[in-house]
PDB file of C-alpha atoms in Angstrom:
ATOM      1  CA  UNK A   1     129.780  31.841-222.143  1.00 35.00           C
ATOM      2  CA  UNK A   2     128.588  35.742-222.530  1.00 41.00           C
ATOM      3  CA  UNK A   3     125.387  36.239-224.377  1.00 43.00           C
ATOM      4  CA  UNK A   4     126.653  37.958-227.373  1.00 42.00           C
ATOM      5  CA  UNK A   5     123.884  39.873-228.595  1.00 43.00           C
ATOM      6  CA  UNK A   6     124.400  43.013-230.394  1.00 48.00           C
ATOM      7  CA  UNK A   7     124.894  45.906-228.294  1.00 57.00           C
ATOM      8  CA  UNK A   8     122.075  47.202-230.168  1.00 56.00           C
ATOM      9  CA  UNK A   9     119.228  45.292-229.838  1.00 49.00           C
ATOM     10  CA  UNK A  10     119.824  44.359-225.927  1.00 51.00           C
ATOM     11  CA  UNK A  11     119.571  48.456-225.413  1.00 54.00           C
ATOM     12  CA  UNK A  12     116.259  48.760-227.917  1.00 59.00           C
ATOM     13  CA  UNK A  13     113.274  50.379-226.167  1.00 72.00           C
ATOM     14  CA  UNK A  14     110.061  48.180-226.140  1.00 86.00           C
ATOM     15  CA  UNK A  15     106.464  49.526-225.775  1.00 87.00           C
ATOM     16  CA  UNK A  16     104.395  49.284-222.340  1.00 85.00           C
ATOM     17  CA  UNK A  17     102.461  46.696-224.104  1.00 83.00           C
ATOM     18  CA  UNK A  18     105.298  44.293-224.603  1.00 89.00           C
ATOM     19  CA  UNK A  19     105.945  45.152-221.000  1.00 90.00           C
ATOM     20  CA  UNK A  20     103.421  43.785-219.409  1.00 87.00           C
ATOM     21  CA  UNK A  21     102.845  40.785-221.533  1.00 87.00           C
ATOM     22  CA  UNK A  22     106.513  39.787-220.775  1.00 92.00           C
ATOM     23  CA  UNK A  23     107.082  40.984-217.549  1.00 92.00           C
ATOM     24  CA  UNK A  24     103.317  40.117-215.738  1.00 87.00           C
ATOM     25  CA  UNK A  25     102.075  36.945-218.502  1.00 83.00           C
ATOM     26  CA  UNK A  26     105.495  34.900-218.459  1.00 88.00           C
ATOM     27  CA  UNK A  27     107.966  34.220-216.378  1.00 89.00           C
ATOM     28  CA  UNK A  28     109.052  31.471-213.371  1.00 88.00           C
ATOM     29  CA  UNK A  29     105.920  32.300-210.360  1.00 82.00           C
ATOM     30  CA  UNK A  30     106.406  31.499-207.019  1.00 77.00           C
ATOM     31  CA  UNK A  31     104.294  29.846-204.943  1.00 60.00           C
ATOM     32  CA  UNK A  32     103.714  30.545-201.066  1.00 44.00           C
ATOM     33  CA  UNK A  33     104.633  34.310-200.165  1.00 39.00           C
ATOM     34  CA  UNK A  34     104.905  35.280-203.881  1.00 39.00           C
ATOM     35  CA  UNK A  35     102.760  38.287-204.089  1.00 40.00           C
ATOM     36  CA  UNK A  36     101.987  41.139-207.055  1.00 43.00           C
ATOM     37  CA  UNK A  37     100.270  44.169-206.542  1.00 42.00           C
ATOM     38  CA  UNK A  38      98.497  45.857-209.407  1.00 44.00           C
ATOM     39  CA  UNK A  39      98.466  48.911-210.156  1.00 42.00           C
ATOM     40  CA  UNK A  40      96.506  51.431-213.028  1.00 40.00           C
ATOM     41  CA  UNK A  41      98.241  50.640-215.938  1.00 40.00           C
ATOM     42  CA  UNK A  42      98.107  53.025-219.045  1.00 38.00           C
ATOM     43  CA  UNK A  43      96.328  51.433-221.841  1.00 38.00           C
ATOM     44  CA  UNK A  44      97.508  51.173-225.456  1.00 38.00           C
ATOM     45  CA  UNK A  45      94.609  50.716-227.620  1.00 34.00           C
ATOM     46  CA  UNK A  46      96.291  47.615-230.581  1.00 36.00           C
ATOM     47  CA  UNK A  47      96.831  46.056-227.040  1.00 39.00           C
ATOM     48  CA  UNK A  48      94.142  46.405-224.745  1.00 42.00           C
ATOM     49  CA  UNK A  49      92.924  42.608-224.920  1.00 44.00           C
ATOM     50  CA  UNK A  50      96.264  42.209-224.152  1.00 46.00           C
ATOM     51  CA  UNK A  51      97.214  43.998-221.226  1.00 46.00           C
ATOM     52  CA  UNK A  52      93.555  43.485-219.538  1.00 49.00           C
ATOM     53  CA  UNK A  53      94.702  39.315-220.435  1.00 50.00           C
ATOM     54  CA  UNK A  54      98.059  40.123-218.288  1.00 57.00           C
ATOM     55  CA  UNK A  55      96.342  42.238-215.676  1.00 57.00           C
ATOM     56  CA  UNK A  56      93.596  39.607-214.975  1.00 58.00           C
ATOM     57  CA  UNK A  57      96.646  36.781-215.074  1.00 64.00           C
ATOM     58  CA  UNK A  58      98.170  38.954-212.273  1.00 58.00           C
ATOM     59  CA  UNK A  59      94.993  38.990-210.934  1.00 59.00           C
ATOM     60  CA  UNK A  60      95.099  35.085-210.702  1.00 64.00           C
ATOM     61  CA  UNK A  61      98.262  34.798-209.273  1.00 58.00           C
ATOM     62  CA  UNK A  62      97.277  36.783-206.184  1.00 57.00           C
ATOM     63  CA  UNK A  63      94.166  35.309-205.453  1.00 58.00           C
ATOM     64  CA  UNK A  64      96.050  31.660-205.867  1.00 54.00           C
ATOM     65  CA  UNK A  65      98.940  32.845-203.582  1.00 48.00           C
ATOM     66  CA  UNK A  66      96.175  33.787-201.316  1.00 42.00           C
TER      67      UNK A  66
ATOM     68  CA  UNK B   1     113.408  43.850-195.541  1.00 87.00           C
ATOM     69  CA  UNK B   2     112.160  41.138-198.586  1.00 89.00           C
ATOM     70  CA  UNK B   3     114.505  39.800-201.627  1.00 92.00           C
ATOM     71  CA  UNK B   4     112.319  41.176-205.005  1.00 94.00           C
ATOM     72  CA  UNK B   5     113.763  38.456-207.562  1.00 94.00           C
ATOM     73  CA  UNK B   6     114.838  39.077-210.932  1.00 96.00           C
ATOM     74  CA  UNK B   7     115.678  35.881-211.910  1.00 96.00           C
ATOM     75  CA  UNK B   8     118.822  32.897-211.732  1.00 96.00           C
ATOM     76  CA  UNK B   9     122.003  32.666-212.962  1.00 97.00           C
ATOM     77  CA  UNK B  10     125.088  30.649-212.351  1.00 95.00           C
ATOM     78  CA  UNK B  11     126.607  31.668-208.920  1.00 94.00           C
ATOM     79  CA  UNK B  12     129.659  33.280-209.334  1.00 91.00           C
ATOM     80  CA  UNK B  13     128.584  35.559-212.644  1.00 93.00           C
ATOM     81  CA  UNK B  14     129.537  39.440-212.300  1.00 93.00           C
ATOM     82  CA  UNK B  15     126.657  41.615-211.384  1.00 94.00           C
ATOM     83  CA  UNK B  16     126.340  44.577-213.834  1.00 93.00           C
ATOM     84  CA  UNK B  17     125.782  47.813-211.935  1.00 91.00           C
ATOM     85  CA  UNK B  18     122.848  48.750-212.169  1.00 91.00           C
ATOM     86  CA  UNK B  19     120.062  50.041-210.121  1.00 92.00           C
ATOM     87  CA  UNK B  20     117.211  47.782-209.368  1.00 94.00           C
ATOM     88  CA  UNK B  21     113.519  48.640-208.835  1.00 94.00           C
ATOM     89  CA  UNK B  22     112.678  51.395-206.476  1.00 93.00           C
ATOM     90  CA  UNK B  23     116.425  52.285-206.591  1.00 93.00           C
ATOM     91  CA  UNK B  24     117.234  48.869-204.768  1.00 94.00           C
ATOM     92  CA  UNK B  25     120.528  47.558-204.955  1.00 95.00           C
ATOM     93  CA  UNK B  26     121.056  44.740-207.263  1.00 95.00           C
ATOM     94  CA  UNK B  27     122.888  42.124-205.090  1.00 96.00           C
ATOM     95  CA  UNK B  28     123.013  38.088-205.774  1.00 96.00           C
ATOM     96  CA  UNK B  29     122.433  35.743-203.703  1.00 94.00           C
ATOM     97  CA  UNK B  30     124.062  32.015-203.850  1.00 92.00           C
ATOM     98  CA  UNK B  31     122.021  28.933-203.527  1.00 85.00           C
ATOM     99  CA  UNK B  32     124.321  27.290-200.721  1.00 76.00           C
ATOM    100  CA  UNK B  33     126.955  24.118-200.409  1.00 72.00           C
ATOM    101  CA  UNK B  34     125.966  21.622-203.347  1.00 72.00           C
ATOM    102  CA  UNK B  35     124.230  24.571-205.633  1.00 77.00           C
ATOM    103  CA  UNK B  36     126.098  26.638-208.676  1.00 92.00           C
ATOM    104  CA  UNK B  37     123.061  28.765-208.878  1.00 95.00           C
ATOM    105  CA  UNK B  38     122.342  32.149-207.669  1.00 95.00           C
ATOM    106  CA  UNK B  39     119.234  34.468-207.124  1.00 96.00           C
ATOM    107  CA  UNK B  40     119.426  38.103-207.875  1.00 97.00           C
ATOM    108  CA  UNK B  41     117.443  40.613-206.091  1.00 96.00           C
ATOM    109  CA  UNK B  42     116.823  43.594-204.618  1.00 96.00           C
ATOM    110  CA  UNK B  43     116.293  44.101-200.575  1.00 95.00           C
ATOM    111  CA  UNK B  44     112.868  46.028-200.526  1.00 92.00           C
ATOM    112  CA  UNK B  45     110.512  46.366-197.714  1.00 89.00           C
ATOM    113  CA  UNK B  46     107.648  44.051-199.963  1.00 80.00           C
ATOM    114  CA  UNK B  47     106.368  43.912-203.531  1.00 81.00           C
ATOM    115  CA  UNK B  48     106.516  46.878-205.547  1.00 88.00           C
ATOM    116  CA  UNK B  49     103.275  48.241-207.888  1.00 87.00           C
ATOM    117  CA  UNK B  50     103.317  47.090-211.646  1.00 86.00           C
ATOM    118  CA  UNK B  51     103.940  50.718-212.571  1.00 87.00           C
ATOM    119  CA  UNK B  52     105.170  51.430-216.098  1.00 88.00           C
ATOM    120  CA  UNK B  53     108.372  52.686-214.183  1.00 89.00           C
ATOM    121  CA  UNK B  54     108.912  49.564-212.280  1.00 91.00           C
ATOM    122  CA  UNK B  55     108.244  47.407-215.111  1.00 91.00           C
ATOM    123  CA  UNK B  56     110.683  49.080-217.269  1.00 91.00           C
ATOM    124  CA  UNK B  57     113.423  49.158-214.372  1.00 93.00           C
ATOM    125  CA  UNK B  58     112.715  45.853-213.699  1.00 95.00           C
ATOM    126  CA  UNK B  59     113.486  45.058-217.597  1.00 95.00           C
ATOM    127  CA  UNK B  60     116.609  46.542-217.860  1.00 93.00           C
ATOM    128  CA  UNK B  61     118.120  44.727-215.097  1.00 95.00           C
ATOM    129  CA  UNK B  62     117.163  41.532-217.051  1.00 96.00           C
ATOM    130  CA  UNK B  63     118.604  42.646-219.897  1.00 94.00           C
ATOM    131  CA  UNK B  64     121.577  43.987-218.314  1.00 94.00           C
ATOM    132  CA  UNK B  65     122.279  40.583-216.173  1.00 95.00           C
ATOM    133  CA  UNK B  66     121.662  38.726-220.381  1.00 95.00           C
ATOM    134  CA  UNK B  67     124.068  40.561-221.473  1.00 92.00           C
ATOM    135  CA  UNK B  68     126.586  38.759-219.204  1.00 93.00           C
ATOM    136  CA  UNK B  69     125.543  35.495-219.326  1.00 95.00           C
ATOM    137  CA  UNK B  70     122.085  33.101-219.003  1.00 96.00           C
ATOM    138  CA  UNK B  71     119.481  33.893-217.181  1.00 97.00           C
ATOM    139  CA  UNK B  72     116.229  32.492-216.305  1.00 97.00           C
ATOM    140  CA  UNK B  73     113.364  35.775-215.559  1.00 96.00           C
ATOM    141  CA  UNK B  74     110.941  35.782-212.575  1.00 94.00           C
ATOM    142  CA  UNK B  75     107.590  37.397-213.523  1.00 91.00           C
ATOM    143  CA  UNK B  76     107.648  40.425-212.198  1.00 91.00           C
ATOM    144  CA  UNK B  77     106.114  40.391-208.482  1.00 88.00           C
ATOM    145  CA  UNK B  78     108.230  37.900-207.161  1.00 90.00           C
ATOM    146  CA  UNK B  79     109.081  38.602-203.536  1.00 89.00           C
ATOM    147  CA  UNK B  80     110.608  36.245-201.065  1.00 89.00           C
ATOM    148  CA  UNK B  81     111.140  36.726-197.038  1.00 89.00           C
ATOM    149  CA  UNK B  82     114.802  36.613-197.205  1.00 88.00           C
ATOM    150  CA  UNK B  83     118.411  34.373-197.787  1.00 91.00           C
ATOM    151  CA  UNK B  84     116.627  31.098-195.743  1.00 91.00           C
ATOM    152  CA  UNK B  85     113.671  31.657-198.481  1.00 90.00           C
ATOM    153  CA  UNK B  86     115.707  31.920-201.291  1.00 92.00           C
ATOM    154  CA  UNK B  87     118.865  29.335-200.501  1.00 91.00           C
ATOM    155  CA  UNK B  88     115.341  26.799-199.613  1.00 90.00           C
ATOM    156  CA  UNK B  89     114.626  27.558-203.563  1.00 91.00           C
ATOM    157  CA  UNK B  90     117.314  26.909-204.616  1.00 92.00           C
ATOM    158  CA  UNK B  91     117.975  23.429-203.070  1.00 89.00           C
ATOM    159  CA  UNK B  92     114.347  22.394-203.567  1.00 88.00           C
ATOM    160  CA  UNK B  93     114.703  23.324-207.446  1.00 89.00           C
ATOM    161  CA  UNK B  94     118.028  23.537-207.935  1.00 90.00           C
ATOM    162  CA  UNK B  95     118.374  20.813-210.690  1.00 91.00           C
ATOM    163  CA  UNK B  96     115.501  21.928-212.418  1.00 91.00           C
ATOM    164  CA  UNK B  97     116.879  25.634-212.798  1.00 93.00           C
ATOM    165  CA  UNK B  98     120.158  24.155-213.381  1.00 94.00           C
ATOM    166  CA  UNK B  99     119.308  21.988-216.691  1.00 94.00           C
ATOM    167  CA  UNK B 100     116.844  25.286-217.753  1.00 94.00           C
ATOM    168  CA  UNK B 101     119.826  27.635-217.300  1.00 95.00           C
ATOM    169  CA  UNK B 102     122.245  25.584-219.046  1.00 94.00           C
ATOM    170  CA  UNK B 103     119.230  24.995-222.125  1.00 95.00           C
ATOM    171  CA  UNK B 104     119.107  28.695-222.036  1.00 96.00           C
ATOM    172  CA  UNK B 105     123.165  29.303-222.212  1.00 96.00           C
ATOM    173  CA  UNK B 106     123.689  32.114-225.230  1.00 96.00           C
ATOM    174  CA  UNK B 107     119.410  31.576-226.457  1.00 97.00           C
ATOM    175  CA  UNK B 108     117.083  34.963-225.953  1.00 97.00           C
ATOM    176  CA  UNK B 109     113.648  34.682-226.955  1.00 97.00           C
ATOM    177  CA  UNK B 110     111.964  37.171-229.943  1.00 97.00           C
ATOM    178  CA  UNK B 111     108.631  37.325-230.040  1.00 95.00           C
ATOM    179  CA  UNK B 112     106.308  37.982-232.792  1.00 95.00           C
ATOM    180  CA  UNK B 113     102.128  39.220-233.068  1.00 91.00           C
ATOM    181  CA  UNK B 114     100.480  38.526-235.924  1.00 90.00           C
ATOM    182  CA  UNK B 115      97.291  40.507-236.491  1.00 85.00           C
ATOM    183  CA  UNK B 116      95.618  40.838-239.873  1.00 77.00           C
ATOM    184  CA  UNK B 117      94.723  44.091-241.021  1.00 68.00           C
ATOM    185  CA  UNK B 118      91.237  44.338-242.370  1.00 62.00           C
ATOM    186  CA  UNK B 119      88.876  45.282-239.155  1.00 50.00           C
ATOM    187  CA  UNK B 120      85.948  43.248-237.597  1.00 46.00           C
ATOM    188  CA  UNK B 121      82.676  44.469-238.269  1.00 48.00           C
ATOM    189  CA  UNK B 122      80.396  44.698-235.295  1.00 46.00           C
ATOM    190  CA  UNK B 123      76.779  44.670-235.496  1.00 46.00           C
ATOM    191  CA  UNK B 124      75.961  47.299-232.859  1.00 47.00           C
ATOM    192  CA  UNK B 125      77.507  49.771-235.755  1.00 46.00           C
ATOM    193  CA  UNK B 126      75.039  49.308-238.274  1.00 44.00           C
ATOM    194  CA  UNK B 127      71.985  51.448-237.487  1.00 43.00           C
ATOM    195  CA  UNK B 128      70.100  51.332-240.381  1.00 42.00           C
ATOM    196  CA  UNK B 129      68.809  47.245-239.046  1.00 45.00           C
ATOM    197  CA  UNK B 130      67.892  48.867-235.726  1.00 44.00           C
ATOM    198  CA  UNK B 131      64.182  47.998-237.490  1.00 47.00           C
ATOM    199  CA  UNK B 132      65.001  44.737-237.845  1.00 55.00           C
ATOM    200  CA  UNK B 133      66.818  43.543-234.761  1.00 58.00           C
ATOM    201  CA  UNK B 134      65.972  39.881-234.523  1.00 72.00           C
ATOM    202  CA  UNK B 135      66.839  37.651-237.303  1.00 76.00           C
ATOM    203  CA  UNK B 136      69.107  40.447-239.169  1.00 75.00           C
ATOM    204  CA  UNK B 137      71.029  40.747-235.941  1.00 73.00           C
ATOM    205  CA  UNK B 138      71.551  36.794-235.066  1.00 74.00           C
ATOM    206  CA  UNK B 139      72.479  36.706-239.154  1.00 74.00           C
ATOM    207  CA  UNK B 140      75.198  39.077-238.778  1.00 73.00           C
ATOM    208  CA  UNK B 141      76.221  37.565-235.506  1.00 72.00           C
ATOM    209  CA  UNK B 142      76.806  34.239-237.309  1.00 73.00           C
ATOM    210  CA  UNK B 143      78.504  35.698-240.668  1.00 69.00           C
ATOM    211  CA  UNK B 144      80.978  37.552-237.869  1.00 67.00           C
ATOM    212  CA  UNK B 145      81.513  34.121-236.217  1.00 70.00           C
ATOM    213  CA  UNK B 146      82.305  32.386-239.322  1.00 66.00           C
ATOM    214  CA  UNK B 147      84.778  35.125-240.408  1.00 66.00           C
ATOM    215  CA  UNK B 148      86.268  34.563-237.096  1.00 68.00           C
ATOM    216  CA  UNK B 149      87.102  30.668-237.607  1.00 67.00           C
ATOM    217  CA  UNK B 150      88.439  32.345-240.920  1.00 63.00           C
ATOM    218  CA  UNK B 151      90.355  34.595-239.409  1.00 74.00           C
ATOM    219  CA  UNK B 152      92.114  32.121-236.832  1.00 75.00           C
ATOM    220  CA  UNK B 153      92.341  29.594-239.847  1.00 77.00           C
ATOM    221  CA  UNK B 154      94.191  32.244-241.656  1.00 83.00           C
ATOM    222  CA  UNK B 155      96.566  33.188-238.978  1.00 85.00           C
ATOM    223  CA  UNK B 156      96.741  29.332-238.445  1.00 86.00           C
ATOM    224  CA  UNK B 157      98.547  29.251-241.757  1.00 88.00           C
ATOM    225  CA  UNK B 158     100.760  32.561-241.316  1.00 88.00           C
ATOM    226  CA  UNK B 159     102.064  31.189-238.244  1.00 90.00           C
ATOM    227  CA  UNK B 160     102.770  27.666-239.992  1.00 90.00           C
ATOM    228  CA  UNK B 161     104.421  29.340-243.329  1.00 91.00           C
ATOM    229  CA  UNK B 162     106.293  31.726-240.335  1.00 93.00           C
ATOM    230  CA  UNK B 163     107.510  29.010-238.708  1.00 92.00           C
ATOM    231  CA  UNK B 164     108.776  27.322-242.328  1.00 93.00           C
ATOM    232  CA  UNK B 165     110.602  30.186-243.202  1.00 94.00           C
ATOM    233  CA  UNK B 166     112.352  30.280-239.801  1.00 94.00           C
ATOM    234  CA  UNK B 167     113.535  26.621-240.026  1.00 91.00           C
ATOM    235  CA  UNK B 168     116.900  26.529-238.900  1.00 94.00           C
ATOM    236  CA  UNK B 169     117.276  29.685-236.514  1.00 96.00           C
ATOM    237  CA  UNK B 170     114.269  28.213-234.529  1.00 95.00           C
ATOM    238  CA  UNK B 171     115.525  26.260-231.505  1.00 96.00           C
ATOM    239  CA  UNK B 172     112.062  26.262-229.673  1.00 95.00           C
ATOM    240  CA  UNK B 173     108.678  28.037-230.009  1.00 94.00           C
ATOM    241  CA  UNK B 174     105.461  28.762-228.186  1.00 93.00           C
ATOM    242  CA  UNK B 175     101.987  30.026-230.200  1.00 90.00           C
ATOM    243  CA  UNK B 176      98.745  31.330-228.455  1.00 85.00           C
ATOM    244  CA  UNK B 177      95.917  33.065-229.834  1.00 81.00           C
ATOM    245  CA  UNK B 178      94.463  36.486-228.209  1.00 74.00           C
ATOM    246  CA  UNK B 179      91.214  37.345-229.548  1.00 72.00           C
ATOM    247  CA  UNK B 180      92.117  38.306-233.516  1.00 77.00           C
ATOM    248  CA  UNK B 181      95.792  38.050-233.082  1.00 82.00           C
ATOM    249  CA  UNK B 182      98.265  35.399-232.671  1.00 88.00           C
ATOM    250  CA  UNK B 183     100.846  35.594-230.553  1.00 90.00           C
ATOM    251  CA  UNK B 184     104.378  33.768-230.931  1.00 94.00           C
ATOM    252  CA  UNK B 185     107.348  33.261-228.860  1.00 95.00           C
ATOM    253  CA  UNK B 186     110.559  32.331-230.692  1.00 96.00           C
ATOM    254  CA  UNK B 187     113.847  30.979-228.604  1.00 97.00           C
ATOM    255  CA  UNK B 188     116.934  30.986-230.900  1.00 97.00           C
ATOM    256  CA  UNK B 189     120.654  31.724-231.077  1.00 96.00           C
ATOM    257  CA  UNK B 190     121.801  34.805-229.837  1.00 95.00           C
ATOM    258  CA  UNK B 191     123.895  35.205-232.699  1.00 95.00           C
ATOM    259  CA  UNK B 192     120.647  34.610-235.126  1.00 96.00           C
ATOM    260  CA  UNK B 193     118.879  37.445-233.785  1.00 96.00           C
ATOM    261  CA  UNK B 194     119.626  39.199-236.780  1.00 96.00           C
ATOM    262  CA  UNK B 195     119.100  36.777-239.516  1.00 96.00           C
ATOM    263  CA  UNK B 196     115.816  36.072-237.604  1.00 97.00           C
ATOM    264  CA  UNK B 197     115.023  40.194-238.032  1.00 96.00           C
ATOM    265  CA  UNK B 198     115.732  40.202-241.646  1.00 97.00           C
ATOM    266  CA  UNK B 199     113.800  36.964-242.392  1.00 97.00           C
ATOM    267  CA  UNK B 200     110.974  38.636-240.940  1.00 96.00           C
ATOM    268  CA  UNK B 201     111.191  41.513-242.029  1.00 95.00           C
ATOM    269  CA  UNK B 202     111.092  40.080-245.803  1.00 95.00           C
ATOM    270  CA  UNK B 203     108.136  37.817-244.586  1.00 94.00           C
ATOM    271  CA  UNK B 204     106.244  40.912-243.704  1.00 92.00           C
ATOM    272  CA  UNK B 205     106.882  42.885-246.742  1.00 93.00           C
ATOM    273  CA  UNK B 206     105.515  40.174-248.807  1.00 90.00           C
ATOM    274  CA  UNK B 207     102.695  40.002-247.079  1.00 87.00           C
ATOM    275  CA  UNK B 208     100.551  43.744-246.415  1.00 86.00           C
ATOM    276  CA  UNK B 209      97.404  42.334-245.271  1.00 84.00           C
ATOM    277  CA  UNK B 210      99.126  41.083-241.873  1.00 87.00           C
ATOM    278  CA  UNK B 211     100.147  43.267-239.457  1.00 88.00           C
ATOM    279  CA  UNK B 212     103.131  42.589-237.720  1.00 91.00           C
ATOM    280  CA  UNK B 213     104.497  43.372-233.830  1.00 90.00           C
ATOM    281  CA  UNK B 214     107.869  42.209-232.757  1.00 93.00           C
ATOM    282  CA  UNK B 215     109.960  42.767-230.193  1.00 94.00           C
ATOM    283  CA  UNK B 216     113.470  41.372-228.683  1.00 93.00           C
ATOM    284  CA  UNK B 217     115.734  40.020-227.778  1.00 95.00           C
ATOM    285  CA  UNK B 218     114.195  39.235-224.325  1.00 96.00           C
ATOM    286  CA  UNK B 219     115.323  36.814-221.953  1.00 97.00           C
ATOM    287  CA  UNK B 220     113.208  33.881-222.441  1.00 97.00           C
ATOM    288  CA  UNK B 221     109.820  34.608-220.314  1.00 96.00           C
ATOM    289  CA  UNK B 222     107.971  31.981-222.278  1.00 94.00           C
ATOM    290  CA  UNK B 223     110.595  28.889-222.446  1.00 95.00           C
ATOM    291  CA  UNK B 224     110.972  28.641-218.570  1.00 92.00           C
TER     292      UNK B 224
END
């Protein structure tokens, strides 16, 4: 079955913010040679608890994967 | 050369063309005999940098593979050494990701911050007590702490009437809360993404002293 979300919302443009607490906070992780590498992020002030939450998650994630 | 993941689908589903992180190619690859999953990827030389440009490229090719069918995301970061690496996947989890994927067939996720609007004081601004620091200082420290259970009591009860008002488009939802804002995760319908919108919408208007932050659809980060 297609996803049959409107055109318009799957092409909407999402802030930095949203970003990062998707893209680094959520998702399936890997285990074993799963790596991320961090790099300076631009900070969004209504968000900053956030992304520094996301960042230190990602943080996590590399120091568990070793 | 390394397989950065995007995330599964059934084997077999067209690609869109697109072009992947760091300009990769955006190939699939299938899970093997006994498997109707695949992995898509691009073939980079190792993990890229969580730059805002690779996070955004990285989140269109998401949403470009939703918009042909389900899809469960990686987080973004997720490298693997090769086919062997990602076919082993695959038949080691392969009826896990199957039942997710098939849970997740024509669902996207919305998600939704609640913050309320009236500002935190903080006792470091309030010089005229700089004579007083002690007792005055520990006093406002516990009035801010009270307001605090307040506050998360309050947003306790947005999320709660929220999640009333919702009943019915509301197949599954997650709730967390980030210092003075709560942050929800909503998996629905793909064809309720719109009633969902205007619901909230009228919520907020109802309500000034909350401020509001949503975004979607996404796939569904927070439901896998």
């Amino acid at each position: 079955m297609a996803n049959d979300v409107p055109e318009e919302d799957l092409a909407q443009d999402v802030s930095l913010l949203e970003l990062v607490d998707h893209l680094l906070n959520k998702g399936v992780v890997l285990t074993g040679e799963a790596t991320i590498a961090v790099a300076d992020v631009d900070l969004i002030y209504l968000g900053l608890n956030l992304v520094l939450t996301s960042v230190d998650t990602a943080r996590k994630s590399l120091g568990a994967a070793g | 050369m390394r397989f950065y993941l995007y995330g599964i689908i059934p084997a077999g589903q067209p690609l869109p063309r697109i072009a992947g992180v760091e300009d990769g190619d955006l190939l699939a690859c299938a899970g093997g005999a006994g498997t109707r999953l695949a992995a898509t990827y691009s073939p980079l030389q190792g993990a890229p940098s969580a730059t805002p440009q690779h996070l955004r490229q990285h989140h269109r090719v998401t949403m470009a593979l939703l918009r042909r069918g389900p899809l469960i995301p990686f987080r973004f970061g997720a490298v693997l050494a090769g086919e062997e690496a990602v076919q082993g996947l695959l038949q080691e989890r392969g009826e896990e990701f199957a039942d997710r994927l098939e849970n997740l067939r024509g669902r996207v996720e919305l998600s939704v911050k609640l913050l309320l609007s009236e500002p935190l004081e903080s006792p470091a601004g309030d010089v005229e007590r700089w004579g007083q620091p002690g007792t005055s200082y520990l006093r406002r420290k516990a009035r801010l702490a009270r307001r605090s259970e307040l506050r998360a009591a309050d947003l306790d009860l947005l999320s709660e009437h929220l999640h009333h008002v919702m009943s019915g488009l509301v197949i599954d939802w997650r709730g967390e809360q980030r210092g003075a804002m709560r942050s929800l995760a909503w998996l629905v319908r793909s064809g309720d993404v719109q009633s969902f919108k205007a619901r909230l919408a009228a919520f907020g208007r109802a309500r000034p002293e909350v401020k509001i932050l949503s975004s979607g659809p996404w796939p569904a980060y927070s439901f896998v």
